[in-house]
mmCIF file of the C-alpha atoms, coordinates in Angstrom:
data_MODEL
# 
_entry.id   MODEL 
# 
loop_
_atom_site.group_PDB 
_atom_site.id 
_atom_site.type_symbol 
_atom_site.label_atom_id 
_atom_site.label_alt_id 
_atom_site.label_comp_id 
_atom_site.label_asym_id 
_atom_site.label_entity_id 
_atom_site.label_seq_id 
_atom_site.pdbx_PDB_ins_code 
_atom_site.Cartn_x 
_atom_site.Cartn_y 
_atom_site.Cartn_z 
_atom_site.occupancy 
_atom_site.B_iso_or_equiv 
_atom_site.pdbx_formal_charge 
_atom_site.auth_seq_id 
_atom_site.auth_comp_id 
_atom_site.auth_asym_id 
_atom_site.auth_atom_id 
_atom_site.pdbx_PDB_model_num 
ATOM 1  C CA . MET A 1 1  ? 6.446   -11.650 -9.129  1.00 0.00 ? 1  MET A CA 1 
ATOM 2  C CA . PRO A 1 2  ? 6.051   -7.921  -9.940  1.00 0.00 ? 2  PRO A CA 1 
ATOM 3  C CA . THR A 1 3  ? 8.727   -5.576  -8.716  1.00 0.00 ? 3  THR A CA 1 
ATOM 4  C CA . ALA A 1 4  ? 8.251   -2.351  -6.806  1.00 0.00 ? 4  ALA A CA 1 
ATOM 5  C CA . PRO A 1 5  ? 10.126  0.789   -7.727  1.00 0.00 ? 5  PRO A CA 1 
ATOM 6  C CA . GLU A 1 6  ? 13.057  1.557   -5.456  1.00 0.00 ? 6  GLU A CA 1 
ATOM 7  C CA . PRO A 1 7  ? 12.115  4.254   -2.926  1.00 0.00 ? 7  PRO A CA 1 
ATOM 8  C CA . SER A 1 8  ? 14.128  7.447   -3.317  1.00 0.00 ? 8  SER A CA 1 
ATOM 9  C CA . ILE A 1 9  ? 16.001  8.947   -0.382  1.00 0.00 ? 9  ILE A CA 1 
ATOM 10 C CA . SER A 1 10 ? 13.725  11.996  -0.264  1.00 0.00 ? 10 SER A CA 1 
ATOM 11 C CA . ALA A 1 11 ? 10.638  9.764   -0.439  1.00 0.00 ? 11 ALA A CA 1 
ATOM 12 C CA . LYS A 1 12 ? 11.673  7.956   2.750   1.00 0.00 ? 12 LYS A CA 1 
ATOM 13 C CA . ASP A 1 13 ? 11.239  11.202  4.685   1.00 0.00 ? 13 ASP A CA 1 
ATOM 14 C CA . LYS A 1 14 ? 7.791   12.024  3.275   1.00 0.00 ? 14 LYS A CA 1 
ATOM 15 C CA . ARG A 1 15 ? 4.820   11.526  5.563   1.00 0.00 ? 15 ARG A CA 1 
ATOM 16 C CA . PRO A 1 16 ? 1.787   9.659   4.245   1.00 0.00 ? 16 PRO A CA 1 
ATOM 17 C CA . THR A 1 17 ? -1.570  11.334  3.700   1.00 0.00 ? 17 THR A CA 1 
ATOM 18 C CA . LYS A 1 18 ? -4.624  10.384  5.770   1.00 0.00 ? 18 LYS A CA 1 
ATOM 19 C CA . ALA A 1 19 ? -5.901  8.265   2.865   1.00 0.00 ? 19 ALA A CA 1 
ATOM 20 C CA . GLN A 1 20 ? -2.569  6.457   2.590   1.00 0.00 ? 20 GLN A CA 1 
ATOM 21 C CA . LEU A 1 21 ? -2.425  5.852   6.351   1.00 0.00 ? 21 LEU A CA 1 
ATOM 22 C CA . SER A 1 22 ? -5.961  4.513   6.333   1.00 0.00 ? 22 SER A CA 1 
ATOM 23 C CA . TRP A 1 23 ? -5.210  2.111   3.483   1.00 0.00 ? 23 TRP A CA 1 
ATOM 24 C CA . LEU A 1 24 ? -1.907  0.957   4.994   1.00 0.00 ? 24 LEU A CA 1 
ATOM 25 C CA . ALA A 1 25 ? -3.533  0.438   8.412   1.00 0.00 ? 25 ALA A CA 1 
ATOM 26 C CA . ARG A 1 26 ? -6.035  -1.971  6.894   1.00 0.00 ? 26 ARG A CA 1 
ATOM 27 C CA . GLY A 1 27 ? -3.148  -4.321  6.026   1.00 0.00 ? 27 GLY A CA 1 
ATOM 28 C CA . ARG A 1 28 ? -1.709  -4.340  9.526   1.00 0.00 ? 28 ARG A CA 1 
ATOM 29 C CA . ASP A 1 29 ? -3.928  -7.164  10.818  1.00 0.00 ? 29 ASP A CA 1 
ATOM 30 C CA . GLU A 1 30 ? -4.329  -9.084  7.557   1.00 0.00 ? 30 GLU A CA 1 
ATOM 31 C CA . PRO A 1 31 ? -2.431  -12.325 6.910   1.00 0.00 ? 31 PRO A CA 1 
ATOM 32 C CA . GLY A 1 32 ? 0.860   -11.436 5.253   1.00 0.00 ? 32 GLY A CA 1 
ATOM 33 C CA . GLY A 1 33 ? -0.016  -7.734  5.468   1.00 0.00 ? 33 GLY A CA 1 
ATOM 34 C CA . LYS A 1 34 ? -2.334  -7.957  2.432   1.00 0.00 ? 34 LYS A CA 1 
ATOM 35 C CA . LEU A 1 35 ? -3.655  -4.546  1.479   1.00 0.00 ? 35 LEU A CA 1 
ATOM 36 C CA . PRO A 1 36 ? -7.251  -4.213  0.285   1.00 0.00 ? 36 PRO A CA 1 
ATOM 37 C CA . LEU A 1 37 ? -8.278  -3.657  -3.312  1.00 0.00 ? 37 LEU A CA 1 
ATOM 38 C CA . PHE A 1 38 ? -11.487 -1.916  -2.221  1.00 0.00 ? 38 PHE A CA 1 
ATOM 39 C CA . THR A 1 39 ? -12.446 0.784   0.275   1.00 0.00 ? 39 THR A CA 1 
ATOM 40 C CA . PRO A 1 40 ? -14.838 -0.028  3.144   1.00 0.00 ? 40 PRO A CA 1 
ATOM 41 C CA . ALA A 1 41 ? -17.568 1.568   0.971   1.00 0.00 ? 41 ALA A CA 1 
ATOM 42 C CA . GLY A 1 42 ? -16.884 -0.935  -1.830  1.00 0.00 ? 42 GLY A CA 1 
ATOM 43 C CA . GLN A 1 43 ? -15.079 1.437   -4.202  1.00 0.00 ? 43 GLN A CA 1 
ATOM 44 C CA . ARG A 1 44 ? -11.859 0.348   -5.854  1.00 0.00 ? 44 ARG A CA 1 
ATOM 45 C CA . VAL A 1 45 ? -8.803  1.818   -4.095  1.00 0.00 ? 45 VAL A CA 1 
ATOM 46 C CA . ASN A 1 46 ? -7.258  4.740   -6.013  1.00 0.00 ? 46 ASN A CA 1 
ATOM 47 C CA . ASP A 1 47 ? -4.432  3.497   -8.270  1.00 0.00 ? 47 ASP A CA 1 
ATOM 48 C CA . ARG A 1 48 ? -2.444  6.716   -7.847  1.00 0.00 ? 48 ARG A CA 1 
ATOM 49 C CA . MET A 1 49 ? -2.466  6.307   -4.073  1.00 0.00 ? 49 MET A CA 1 
ATOM 50 C CA . VAL A 1 50 ? -1.347  2.683   -4.375  1.00 0.00 ? 50 VAL A CA 1 
ATOM 51 C CA . LYS A 1 51 ? 1.467   3.618   -6.760  1.00 0.00 ? 51 LYS A CA 1 
ATOM 52 C CA . SER A 1 52 ? 2.528   6.432   -4.435  1.00 0.00 ? 52 SER A CA 1 
ATOM 53 C CA . CYS A 1 53 ? 2.734   3.998   -1.499  1.00 0.00 ? 53 CYS A CA 1 
ATOM 54 C CA . LEU A 1 54 ? 4.746   1.622   -3.680  1.00 0.00 ? 54 LEU A CA 1 
ATOM 55 C CA . ALA A 1 55 ? 7.120   4.428   -4.674  1.00 0.00 ? 55 ALA A CA 1 
ATOM 56 C CA . HIS A 1 56 ? 7.654   5.353   -1.012  1.00 0.00 ? 56 HIS A CA 1 
ATOM 57 C CA . GLY A 1 57 ? 8.353   1.735   -0.075  1.00 0.00 ? 57 GLY A CA 1 
ATOM 58 C CA . TRP A 1 58 ? 5.371   1.521   2.296   1.00 0.00 ? 58 TRP A CA 1 
ATOM 59 C CA . ALA A 1 59 ? 3.794   -1.252  0.215   1.00 0.00 ? 59 ALA A CA 1 
ATOM 60 C CA . GLU A 1 60 ? 5.109   -3.752  -2.281  1.00 0.00 ? 60 GLU A CA 1 
ATOM 61 C CA . PRO A 1 61 ? 3.535   -5.884  -4.981  1.00 0.00 ? 61 PRO A CA 1 
ATOM 62 C CA . TRP A 1 62 ? 2.617   -9.307  -3.665  1.00 0.00 ? 62 TRP A CA 1 
ATOM 63 C CA . PHE A 1 63 ? 1.509   -11.330 -6.672  1.00 0.00 ? 63 PHE A CA 1 
ATOM 64 C CA . GLU A 1 64 ? -0.111  -11.050 -10.078 1.00 0.00 ? 64 GLU A CA 1 
ATOM 65 C CA . ASN A 1 65 ? -3.901  -11.317 -10.040 1.00 0.00 ? 65 ASN A CA 1 
ATOM 66 C CA . PRO A 1 66 ? -4.739  -13.724 -12.891 1.00 0.00 ? 66 PRO A CA 1 
ATOM 67 C CA . LEU A 1 67 ? -8.382  -12.627 -13.024 1.00 0.00 ? 67 LEU A CA 1 
ATOM 68 C CA . LYS A 1 68 ? -7.598  -8.897  -13.048 1.00 0.00 ? 68 LYS A CA 1 
ATOM 69 C CA . PRO A 1 69 ? -4.007  -8.483  -14.300 1.00 0.00 ? 69 PRO A CA 1 
ATOM 70 C CA . ASN A 1 70 ? -4.202  -4.674  -14.181 1.00 0.00 ? 70 ASN A CA 1 
ATOM 71 C CA . TRP A 1 71 ? -4.994  -4.692  -10.429 1.00 0.00 ? 71 TRP A CA 1 
ATOM 72 C CA . LEU A 1 72 ? -2.044  -4.404  -8.075  1.00 0.00 ? 72 LEU A CA 1 
ATOM 73 C CA . VAL A 1 73 ? -2.266  -6.878  -5.203  1.00 0.00 ? 73 VAL A CA 1 
ATOM 74 C CA . CYS A 1 74 ? 0.027   -5.403  -2.558  1.00 0.00 ? 74 CYS A CA 1 
ATOM 75 C CA . LYS A 1 75 ? 1.217   -6.062  0.945   1.00 0.00 ? 75 LYS A CA 1 
ATOM 76 C CA . LEU A 1 76 ? 2.472   -3.859  3.742   1.00 0.00 ? 76 LEU A CA 1 
ATOM 77 C CA . THR A 1 77 ? 6.255   -3.529  4.111   1.00 0.00 ? 77 THR A CA 1 
ATOM 78 C CA . ASP A 1 78 ? 8.332   -2.989  7.233   1.00 0.00 ? 78 ASP A CA 1 
ATOM 79 C CA . ALA A 1 79 ? 8.655   0.671   6.152   1.00 0.00 ? 79 ALA A CA 1 
ATOM 80 C CA . GLY A 1 80 ? 4.854   0.837   5.957   1.00 0.00 ? 80 GLY A CA 1 
ATOM 81 C CA . ARG A 1 81 ? 4.547   -0.577  9.453   1.00 0.00 ? 81 ARG A CA 1 
ATOM 82 C CA . ALA A 1 82 ? 7.087   2.010   10.640  1.00 0.00 ? 82 ALA A CA 1 
ATOM 83 C CA . VAL A 1 83 ? 5.111   4.965   9.219   1.00 0.00 ? 83 VAL A CA 1 
ATOM 84 C CA . LEU A 1 84 ? 1.977   3.574   10.870  1.00 0.00 ? 84 LEU A CA 1 
ATOM 85 C CA . ALA A 1 85 ? 3.809   3.339   14.195  1.00 0.00 ? 85 ALA A CA 1 
ATOM 86 C CA . ASP A 1 86 ? 5.123   6.911   13.751  1.00 0.00 ? 86 ASP A CA 1 
ATOM 87 C CA . ALA A 1 87 ? 1.633   8.178   12.926  1.00 0.00 ? 87 ALA A CA 1 
ATOM 88 C CA . ASN A 1 88 ? 0.215   6.511   16.048  1.00 0.00 ? 88 ASN A CA 1 
ATOM 89 C CA . ALA A 1 89 ? 2.979   8.038   18.176  1.00 0.00 ? 89 ALA A CA 1 
ATOM 90 C CA . ASP A 1 90 ? 2.016   11.589  17.110  1.00 0.00 ? 90 ASP A CA 1 
# 
């Protein structure tokens, strides 16, 4: 299983962008918190955004995709659910 980078202390305090919130929210109701590889418009999700969410601890790698090994299949973490709850409370 791939490993996610450890979130830094300062990263835990950072607020997600609208794009990050939108992507994370799409995993909230999916089985296991699976995050999408594609946008609703059918475009591939931005790798930099995914890696940023991984670095903040809001998402984590789930498993290797044997058909597309360079694609990160991720799932929502408890920290990701917490930032979504905080964003909805604002």
